[in-house]
mmCIF file of C-alpha atoms in Angstrom:
data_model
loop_
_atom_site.group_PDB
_atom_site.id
_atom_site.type_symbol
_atom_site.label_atom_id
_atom_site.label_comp_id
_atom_site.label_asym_id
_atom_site.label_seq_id
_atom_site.Cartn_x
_atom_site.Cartn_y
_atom_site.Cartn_z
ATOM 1 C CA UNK A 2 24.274 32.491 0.230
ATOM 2 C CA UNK A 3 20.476 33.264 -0.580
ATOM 3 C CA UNK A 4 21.526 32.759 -4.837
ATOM 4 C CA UNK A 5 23.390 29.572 -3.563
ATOM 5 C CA UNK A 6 20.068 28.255 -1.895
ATOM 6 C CA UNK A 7 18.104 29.133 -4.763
ATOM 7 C CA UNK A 8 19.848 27.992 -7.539
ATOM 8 C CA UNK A 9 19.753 24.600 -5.947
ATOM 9 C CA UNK A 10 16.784 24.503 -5.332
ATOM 10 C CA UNK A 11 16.220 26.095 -8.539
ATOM 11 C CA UNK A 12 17.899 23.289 -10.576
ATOM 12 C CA UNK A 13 15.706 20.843 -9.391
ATOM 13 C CA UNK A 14 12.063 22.862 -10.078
ATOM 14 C CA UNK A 15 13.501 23.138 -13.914
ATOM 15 C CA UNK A 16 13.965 19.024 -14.172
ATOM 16 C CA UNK A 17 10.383 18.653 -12.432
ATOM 17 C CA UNK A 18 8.961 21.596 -14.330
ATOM 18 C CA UNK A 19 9.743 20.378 -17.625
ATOM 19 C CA UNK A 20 9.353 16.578 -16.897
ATOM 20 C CA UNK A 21 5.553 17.145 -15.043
ATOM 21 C CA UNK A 22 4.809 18.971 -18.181
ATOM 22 C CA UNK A 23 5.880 16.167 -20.395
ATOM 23 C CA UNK A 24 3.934 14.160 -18.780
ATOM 24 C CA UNK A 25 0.812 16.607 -18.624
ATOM 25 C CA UNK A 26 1.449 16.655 -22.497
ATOM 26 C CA UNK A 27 1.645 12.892 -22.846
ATOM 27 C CA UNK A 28 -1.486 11.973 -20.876
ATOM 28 C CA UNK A 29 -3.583 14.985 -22.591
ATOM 29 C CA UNK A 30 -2.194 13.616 -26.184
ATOM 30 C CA UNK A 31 -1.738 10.290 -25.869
ATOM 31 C CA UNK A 32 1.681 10.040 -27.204
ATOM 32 C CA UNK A 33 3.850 8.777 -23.856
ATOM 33 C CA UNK A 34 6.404 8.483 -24.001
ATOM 34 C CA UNK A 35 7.837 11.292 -26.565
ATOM 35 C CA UNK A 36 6.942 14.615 -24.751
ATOM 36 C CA UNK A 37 8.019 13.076 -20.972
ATOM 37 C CA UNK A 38 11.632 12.685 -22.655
ATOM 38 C CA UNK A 39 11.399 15.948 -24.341
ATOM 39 C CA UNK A 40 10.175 17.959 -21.409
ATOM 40 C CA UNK A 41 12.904 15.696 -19.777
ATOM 41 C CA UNK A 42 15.582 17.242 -22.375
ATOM 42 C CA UNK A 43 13.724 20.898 -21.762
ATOM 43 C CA UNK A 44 14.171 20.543 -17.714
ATOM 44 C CA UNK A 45 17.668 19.719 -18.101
ATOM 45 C CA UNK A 46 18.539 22.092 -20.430
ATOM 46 C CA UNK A 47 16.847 24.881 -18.222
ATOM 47 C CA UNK A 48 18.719 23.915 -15.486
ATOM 48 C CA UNK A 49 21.781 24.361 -17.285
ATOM 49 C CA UNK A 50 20.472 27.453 -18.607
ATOM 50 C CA UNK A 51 20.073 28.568 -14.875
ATOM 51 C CA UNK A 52 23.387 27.821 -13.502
ATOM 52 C CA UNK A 53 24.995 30.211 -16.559
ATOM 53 C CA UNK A 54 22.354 32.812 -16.573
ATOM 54 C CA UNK A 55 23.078 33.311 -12.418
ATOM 55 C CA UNK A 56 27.033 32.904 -13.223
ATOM 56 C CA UNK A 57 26.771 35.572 -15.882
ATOM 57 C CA UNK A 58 25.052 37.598 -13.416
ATOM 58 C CA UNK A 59 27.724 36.925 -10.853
ATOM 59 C CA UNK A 60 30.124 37.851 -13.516
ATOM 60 C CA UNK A 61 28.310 41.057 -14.848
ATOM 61 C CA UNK A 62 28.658 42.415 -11.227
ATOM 62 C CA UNK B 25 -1.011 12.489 19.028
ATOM 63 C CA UNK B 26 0.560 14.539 16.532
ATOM 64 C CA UNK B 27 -2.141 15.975 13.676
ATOM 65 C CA UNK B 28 -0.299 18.212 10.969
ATOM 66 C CA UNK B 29 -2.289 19.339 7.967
ATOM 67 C CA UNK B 30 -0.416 20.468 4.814
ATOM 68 C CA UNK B 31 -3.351 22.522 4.164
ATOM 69 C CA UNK B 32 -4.980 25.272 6.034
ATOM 70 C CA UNK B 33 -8.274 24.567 7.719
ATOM 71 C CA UNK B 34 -11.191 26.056 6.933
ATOM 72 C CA UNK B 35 -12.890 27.537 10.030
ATOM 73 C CA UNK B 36 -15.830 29.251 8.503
ATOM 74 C CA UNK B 37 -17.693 30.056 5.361
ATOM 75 C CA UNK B 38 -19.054 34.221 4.314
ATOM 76 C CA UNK B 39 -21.044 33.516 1.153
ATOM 77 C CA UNK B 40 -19.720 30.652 -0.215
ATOM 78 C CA UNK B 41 -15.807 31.985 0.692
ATOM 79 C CA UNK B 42 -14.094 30.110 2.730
ATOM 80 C CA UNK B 43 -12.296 31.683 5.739
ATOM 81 C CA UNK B 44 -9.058 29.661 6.838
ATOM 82 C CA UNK B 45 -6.346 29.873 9.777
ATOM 83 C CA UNK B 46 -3.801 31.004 7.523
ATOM 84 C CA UNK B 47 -5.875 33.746 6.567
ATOM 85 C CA UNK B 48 -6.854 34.858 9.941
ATOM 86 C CA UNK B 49 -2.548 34.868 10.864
ATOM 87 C CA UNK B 50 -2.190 36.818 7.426
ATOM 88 C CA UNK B 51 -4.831 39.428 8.946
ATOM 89 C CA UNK B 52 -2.971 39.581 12.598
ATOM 90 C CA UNK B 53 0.120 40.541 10.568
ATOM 91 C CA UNK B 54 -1.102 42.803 8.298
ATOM 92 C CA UNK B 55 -3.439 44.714 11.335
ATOM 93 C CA UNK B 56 -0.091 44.496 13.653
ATOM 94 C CA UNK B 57 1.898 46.393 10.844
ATOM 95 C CA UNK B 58 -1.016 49.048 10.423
ATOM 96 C CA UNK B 59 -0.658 49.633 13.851
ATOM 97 C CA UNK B 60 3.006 50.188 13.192
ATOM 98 C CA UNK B 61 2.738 52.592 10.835
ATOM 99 C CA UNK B 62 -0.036 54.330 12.287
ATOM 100 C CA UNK B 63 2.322 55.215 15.098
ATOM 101 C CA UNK B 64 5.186 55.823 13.413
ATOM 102 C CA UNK B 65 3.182 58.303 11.015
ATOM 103 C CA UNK B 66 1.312 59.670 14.169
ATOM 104 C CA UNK B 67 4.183 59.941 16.842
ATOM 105 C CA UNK B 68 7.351 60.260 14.598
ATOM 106 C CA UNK B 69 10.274 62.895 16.081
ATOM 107 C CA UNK B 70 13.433 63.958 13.704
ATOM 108 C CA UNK B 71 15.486 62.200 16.635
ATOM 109 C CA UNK B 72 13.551 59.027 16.911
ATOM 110 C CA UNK B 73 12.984 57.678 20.249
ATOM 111 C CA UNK B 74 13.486 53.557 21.400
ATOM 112 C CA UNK B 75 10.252 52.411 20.008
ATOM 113 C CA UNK B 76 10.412 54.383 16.909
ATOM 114 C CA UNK B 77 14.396 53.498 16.458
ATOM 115 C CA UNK B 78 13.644 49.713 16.839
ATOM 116 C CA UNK B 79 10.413 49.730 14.252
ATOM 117 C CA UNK B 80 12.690 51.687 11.519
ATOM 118 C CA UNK B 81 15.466 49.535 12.289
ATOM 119 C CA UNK B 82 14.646 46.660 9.866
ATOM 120 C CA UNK B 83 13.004 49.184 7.275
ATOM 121 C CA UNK B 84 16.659 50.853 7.302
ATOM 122 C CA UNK B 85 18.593 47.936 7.113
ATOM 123 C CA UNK B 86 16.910 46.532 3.621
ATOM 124 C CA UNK B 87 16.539 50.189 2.958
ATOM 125 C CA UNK B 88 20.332 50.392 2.883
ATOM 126 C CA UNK B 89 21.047 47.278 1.207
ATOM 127 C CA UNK B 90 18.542 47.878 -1.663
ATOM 128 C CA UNK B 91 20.555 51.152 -2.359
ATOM 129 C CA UNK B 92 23.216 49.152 -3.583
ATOM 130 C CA UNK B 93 21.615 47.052 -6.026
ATOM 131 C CA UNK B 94 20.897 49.104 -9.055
ATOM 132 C CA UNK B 95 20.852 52.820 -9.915
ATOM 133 C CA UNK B 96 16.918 52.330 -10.100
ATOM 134 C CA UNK B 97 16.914 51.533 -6.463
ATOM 135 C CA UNK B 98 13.904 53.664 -5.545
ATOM 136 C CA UNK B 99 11.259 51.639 -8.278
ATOM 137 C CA UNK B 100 11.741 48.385 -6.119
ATOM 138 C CA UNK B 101 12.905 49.349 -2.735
ATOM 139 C CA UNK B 102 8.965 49.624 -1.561
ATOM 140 C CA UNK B 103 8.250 46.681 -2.758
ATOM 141 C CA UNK B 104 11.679 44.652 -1.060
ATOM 142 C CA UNK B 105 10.990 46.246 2.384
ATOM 143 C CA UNK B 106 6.821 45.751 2.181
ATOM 144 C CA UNK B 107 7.927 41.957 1.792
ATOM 145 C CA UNK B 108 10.736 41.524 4.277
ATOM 146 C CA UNK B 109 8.486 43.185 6.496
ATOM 147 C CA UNK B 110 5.468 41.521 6.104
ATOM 148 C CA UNK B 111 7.008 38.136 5.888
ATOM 149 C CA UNK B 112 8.956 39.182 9.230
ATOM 150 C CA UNK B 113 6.107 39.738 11.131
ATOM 151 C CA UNK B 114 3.961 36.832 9.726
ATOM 152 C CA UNK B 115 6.632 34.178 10.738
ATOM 153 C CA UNK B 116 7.025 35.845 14.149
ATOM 154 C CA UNK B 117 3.362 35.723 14.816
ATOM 155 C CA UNK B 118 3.503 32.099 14.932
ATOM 156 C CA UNK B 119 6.201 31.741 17.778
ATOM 157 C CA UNK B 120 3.771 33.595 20.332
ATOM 158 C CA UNK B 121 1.770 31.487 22.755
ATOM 159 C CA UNK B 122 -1.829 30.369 21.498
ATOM 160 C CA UNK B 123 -0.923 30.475 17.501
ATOM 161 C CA UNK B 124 -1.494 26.539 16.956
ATOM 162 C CA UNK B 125 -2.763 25.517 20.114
ATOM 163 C CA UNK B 126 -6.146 27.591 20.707
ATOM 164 C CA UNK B 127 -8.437 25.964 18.289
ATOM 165 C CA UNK B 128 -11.908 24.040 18.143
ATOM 166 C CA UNK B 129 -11.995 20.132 18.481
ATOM 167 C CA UNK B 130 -13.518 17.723 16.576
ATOM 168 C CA UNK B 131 -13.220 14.150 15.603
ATOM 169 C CA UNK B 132 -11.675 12.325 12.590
ATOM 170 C CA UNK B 133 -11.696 8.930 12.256
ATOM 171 C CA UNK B 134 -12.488 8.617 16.382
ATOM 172 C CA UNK B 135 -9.566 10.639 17.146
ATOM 173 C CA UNK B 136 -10.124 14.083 18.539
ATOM 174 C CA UNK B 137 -7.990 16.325 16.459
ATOM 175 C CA UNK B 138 -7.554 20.333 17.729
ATOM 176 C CA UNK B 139 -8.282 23.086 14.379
ATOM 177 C CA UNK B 140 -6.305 25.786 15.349
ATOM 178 C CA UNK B 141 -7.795 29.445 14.998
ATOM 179 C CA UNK B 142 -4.609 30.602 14.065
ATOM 180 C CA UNK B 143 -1.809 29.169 12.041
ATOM 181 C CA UNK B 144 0.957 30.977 10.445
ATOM 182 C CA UNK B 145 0.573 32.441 7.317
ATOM 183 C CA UNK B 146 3.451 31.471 5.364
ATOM 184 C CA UNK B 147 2.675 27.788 6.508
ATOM 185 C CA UNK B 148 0.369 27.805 3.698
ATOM 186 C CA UNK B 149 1.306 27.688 -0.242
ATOM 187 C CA UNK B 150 -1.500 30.005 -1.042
ATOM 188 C CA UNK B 151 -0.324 32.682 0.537
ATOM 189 C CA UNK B 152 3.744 31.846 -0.964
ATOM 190 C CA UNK B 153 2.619 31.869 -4.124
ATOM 191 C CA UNK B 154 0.627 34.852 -3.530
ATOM 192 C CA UNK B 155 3.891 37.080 -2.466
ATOM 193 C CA UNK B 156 5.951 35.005 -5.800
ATOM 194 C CA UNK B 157 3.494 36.030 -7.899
ATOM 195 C CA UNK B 158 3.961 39.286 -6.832
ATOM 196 C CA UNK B 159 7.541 39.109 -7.204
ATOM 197 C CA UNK B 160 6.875 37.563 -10.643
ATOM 198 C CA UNK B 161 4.808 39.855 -12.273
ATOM 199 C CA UNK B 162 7.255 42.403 -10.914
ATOM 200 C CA UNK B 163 10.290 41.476 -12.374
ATOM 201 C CA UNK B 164 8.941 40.314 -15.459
ATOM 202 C CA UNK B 165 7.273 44.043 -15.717
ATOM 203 C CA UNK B 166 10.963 45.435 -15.081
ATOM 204 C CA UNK B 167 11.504 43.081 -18.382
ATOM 205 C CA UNK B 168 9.159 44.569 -20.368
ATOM 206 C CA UNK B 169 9.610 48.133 -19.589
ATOM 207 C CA UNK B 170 12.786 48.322 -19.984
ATOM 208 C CA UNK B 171 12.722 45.918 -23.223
ATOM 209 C CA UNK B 172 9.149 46.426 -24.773
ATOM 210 C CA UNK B 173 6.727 43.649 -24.848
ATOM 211 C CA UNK B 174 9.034 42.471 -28.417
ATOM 212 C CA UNK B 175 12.132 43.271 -26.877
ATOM 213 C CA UNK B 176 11.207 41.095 -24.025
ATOM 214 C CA UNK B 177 9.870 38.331 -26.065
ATOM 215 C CA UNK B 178 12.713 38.282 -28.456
ATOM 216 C CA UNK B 179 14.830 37.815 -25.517
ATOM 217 C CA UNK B 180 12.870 34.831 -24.004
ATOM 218 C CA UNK B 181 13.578 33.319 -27.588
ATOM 219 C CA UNK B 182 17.002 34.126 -27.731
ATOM 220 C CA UNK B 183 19.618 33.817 -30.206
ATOM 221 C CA UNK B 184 20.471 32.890 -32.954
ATOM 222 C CA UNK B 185 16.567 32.984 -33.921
ATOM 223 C CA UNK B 186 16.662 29.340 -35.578
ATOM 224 C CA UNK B 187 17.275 28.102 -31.822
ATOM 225 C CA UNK B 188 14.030 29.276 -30.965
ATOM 226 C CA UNK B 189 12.239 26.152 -30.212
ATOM 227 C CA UNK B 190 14.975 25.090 -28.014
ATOM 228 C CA UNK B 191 15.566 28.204 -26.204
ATOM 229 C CA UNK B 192 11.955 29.408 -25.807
ATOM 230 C CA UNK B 193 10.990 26.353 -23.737
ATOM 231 C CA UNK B 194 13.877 26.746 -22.017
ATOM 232 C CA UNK B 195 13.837 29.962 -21.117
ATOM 233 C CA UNK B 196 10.159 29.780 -19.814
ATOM 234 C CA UNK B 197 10.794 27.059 -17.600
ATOM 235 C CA UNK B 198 13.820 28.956 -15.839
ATOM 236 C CA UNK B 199 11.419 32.320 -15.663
ATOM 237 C CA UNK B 200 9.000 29.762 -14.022
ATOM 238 C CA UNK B 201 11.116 28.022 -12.333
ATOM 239 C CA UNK B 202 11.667 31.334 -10.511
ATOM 240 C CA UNK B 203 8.212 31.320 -9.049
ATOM 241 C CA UNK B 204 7.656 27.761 -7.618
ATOM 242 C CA UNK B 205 11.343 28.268 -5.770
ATOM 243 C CA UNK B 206 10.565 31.228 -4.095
ATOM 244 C CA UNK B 207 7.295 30.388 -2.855
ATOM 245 C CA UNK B 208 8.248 26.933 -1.842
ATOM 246 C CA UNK B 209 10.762 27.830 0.063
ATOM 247 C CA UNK B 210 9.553 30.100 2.026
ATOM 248 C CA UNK B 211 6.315 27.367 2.642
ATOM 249 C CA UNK B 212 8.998 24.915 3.577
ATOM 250 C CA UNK B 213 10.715 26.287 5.872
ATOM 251 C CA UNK B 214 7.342 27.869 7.880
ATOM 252 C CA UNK B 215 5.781 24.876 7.503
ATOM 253 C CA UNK B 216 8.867 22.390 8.567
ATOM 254 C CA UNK B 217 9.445 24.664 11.563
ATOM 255 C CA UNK B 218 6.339 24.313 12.533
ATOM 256 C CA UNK B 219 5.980 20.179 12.297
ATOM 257 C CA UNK B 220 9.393 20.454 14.254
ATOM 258 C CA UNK B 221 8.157 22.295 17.119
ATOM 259 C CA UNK B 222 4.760 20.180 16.871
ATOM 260 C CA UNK B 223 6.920 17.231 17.309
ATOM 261 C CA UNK B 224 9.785 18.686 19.962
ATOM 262 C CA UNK B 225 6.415 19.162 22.266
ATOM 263 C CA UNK B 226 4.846 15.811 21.797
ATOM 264 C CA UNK B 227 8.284 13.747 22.072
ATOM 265 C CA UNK B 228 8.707 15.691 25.661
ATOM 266 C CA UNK B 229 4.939 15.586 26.981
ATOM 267 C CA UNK B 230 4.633 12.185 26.037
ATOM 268 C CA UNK B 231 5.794 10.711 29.259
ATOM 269 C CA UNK B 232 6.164 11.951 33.040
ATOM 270 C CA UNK B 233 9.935 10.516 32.977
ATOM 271 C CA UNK B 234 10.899 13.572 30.438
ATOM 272 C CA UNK B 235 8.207 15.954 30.859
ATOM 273 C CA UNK B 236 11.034 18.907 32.533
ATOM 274 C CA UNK B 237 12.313 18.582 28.930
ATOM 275 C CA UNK B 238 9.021 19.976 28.024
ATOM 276 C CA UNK B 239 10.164 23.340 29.479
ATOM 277 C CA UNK B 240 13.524 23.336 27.702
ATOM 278 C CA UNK B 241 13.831 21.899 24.299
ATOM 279 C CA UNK B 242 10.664 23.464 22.300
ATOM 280 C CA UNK B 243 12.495 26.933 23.759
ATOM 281 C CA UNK B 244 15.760 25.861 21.600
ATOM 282 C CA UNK B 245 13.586 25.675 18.729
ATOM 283 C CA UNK B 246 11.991 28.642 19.514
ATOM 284 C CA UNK B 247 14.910 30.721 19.369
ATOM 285 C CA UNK B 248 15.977 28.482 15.965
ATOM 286 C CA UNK B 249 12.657 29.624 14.596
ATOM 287 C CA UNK B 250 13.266 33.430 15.854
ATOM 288 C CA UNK B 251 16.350 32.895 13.334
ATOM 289 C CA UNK B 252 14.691 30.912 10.466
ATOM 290 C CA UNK B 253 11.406 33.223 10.192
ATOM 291 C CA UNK B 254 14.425 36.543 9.659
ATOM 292 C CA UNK B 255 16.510 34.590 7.671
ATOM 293 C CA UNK B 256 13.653 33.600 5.299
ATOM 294 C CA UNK B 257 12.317 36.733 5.311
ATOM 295 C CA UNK B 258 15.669 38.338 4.090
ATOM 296 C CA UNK B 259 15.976 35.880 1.556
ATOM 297 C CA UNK B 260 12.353 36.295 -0.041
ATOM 298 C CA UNK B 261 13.327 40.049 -0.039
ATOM 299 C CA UNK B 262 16.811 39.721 -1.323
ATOM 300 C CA UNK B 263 16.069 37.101 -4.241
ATOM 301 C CA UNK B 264 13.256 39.617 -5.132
ATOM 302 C CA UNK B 265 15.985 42.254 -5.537
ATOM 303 C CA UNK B 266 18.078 40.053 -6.671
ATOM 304 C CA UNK B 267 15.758 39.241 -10.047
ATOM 305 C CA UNK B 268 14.145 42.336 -10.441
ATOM 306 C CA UNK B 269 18.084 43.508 -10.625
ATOM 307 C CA UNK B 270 18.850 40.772 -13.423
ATOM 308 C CA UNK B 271 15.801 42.050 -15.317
ATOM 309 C CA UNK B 272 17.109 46.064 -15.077
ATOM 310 C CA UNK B 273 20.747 44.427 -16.014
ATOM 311 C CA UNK B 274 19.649 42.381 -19.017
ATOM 312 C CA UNK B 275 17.265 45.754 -20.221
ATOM 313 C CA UNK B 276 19.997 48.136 -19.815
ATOM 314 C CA UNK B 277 23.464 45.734 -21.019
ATOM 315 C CA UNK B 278 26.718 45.515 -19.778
ATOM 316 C CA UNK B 279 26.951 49.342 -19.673
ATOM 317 C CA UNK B 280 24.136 50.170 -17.674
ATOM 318 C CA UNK B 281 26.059 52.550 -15.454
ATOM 319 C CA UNK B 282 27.761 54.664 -18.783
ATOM 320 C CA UNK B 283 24.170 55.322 -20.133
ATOM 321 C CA UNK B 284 20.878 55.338 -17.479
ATOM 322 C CA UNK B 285 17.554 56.041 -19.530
ATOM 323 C CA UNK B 286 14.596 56.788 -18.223
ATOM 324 C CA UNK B 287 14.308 58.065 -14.697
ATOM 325 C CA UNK B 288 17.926 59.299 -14.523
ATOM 326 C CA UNK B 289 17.242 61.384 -10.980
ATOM 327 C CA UNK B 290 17.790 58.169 -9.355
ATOM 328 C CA UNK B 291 21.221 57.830 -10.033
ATOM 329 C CA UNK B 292 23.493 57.160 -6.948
ATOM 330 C CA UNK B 293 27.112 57.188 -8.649
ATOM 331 C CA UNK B 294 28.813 55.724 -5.331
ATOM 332 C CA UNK B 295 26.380 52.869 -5.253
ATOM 333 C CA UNK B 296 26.269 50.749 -8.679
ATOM 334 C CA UNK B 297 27.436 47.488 -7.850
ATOM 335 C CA UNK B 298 24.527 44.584 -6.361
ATOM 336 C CA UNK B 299 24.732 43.369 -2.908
ATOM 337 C CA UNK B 300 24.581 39.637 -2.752
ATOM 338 C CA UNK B 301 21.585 37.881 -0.221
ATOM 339 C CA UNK B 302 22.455 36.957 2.722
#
């Protein structure tokens, strides 16, 4: 139950991980709005990433 | 009137550093488990009496369910318990009487608002992030040892090696993603349970008509928050496991049980499989 709650709430600190430092990159640089859609892309992906890496886990065990 | 304040108060200043609430509940805990172990250490029998049976109760309990997680048990198991414990005790703190409602008064904006001298510790992010980055630098030294600083970065790149600016990114944000879930969490909760019961004792003091609810419904969520402050603490301790675990796992392969390096004498061959949180 404890991976279940985390991965949850794990899915949605990679989308606001990678899209706060998009934006972080895109105010610093002045380039908005190409690095909020690719940290976007990158929080998404991680997500992804996250939900495989803790079913592998699962798996492994 | 209801005041809540995400952050903890300061309540007085020692050279420029400033002493908080949250602090002074992180202290309480910390001197209430010294005391613990100082009479444990001082007192302890080979048959354990009540007192001594109910303090190495918990300690047992994650004790027994780290044993299960890896055949490296005994690197971590210190660390699992020192958490579950200390986060225990911290959330506990906060349900006795006086924690949140002995403070100093003072007025904001002409209303008189009440800084308590005591607030829970794990109501503040500072001292979440504090145990995560424990936990962090933890599993990600698992990583490395068992890896090699290369080893370890060639497997936050990933492969094939041409996906490399994909998966690096990638892979940090998960690692990170690691460390603002755990210590949110845990702030949450504390900190929701505590706006709850803030709220449960306004609502039933606000009028004469319902004040004999006063007596009854902030002890529901008393007992709720008896549960929560356990539960949370099990789950801080068990996700810590739980990673440090994934790190031995990914270090070791698929056949970590066919071929232990390193510190073989803590092999348990009945106990290889990982017990899931609670």
């Amino acid at each position: 139950m404890g991976i279940a709650f985390d991965l949850g709430i794990r899915l949605g600190i990679s989308v606001i991980l990678g899209l706060g430092g998009g934006l972080l990159l895109d105010s610093w640089l002045h380039t908005s709005p190409v690095f909020t859609l690719i940290g976007m892309a990158l929080g998404i992906g991680a997500a992804m990433y996250t939900i495989w890496d803790v079913a592998h886990d699962a798996m492994r065990k | 009137m209801i005041h809540v304040e995400i952050a903890a108060e300061t309540l007085f200043t020692i050279g420029g550093f400033e002493v908080t609430n949250s602090m002074v509940g992180a202290v309480l805990a910390s001197l209430l488990l010294l005391a613990g172990a100082w009479y444990i250490t001082r007192r302890s029998a080979l048959v354990p009496h009540r007192l001594q049976s109910l303090l190495e109760l918990p300690v047992e309990w994650v004790a027994n369910i780290v044993q299960g997680s890896s055949t490296r048990w005994r690197g971590y198991v210190a660390l699992v318990i020192g958490l579950f414990i200390m986060i225990l005790v911290a959330n506990w703190l906060s349900l006795l009487p006086g924690v949140g409602t002995i403070g100093i008064n003072h007025e904001v904006d002409g209303h008189e608002v009440l800084t308590p001298l005591v607030r829970p510790a794990a109501a503040d992010l500072n001292f979440t992030l504090g145990l995560a980055i424990i936990t962090f630098v933890v599993f990600v030294w698992w990583g490395v040892r068992l890896h090699g600083p290369l080893g370890y970065l060639k497997e936050l790149v990933g492969e094939p090696r041409y996906m490399a600016p994909l998966m690096f990114p990638i892979h940090l944000i998960s690692e990170l993603s690691r460390l603002v879930s755990l210590s949110m969490r845990l702030f949450g909760n504390v900190f929701a349970g505590e706006v709850l019961i803030a709220t449960m004792l306004a609502l039933t003091t606000a009028t004469l008509f319902v004040l004999p609810l006063a007596f009854f419904v902030p002890a529901i969520f008393l007992g709720l928050e008896l549960l929560f402050g356990a539960v949370q603490a099990l789950v801080f301790a068990l996700l810590t496991m739980t990673y440090i675990t994934m790190a031995i796992a990914e270090g070791q392969g698929d056949h970590a049980d066919e071929h232990p390096t390193g510190d073989d004498h803590d092999v348990q061959p009945s106990t290889t499989t990982a017990s899931s949180p609670a």
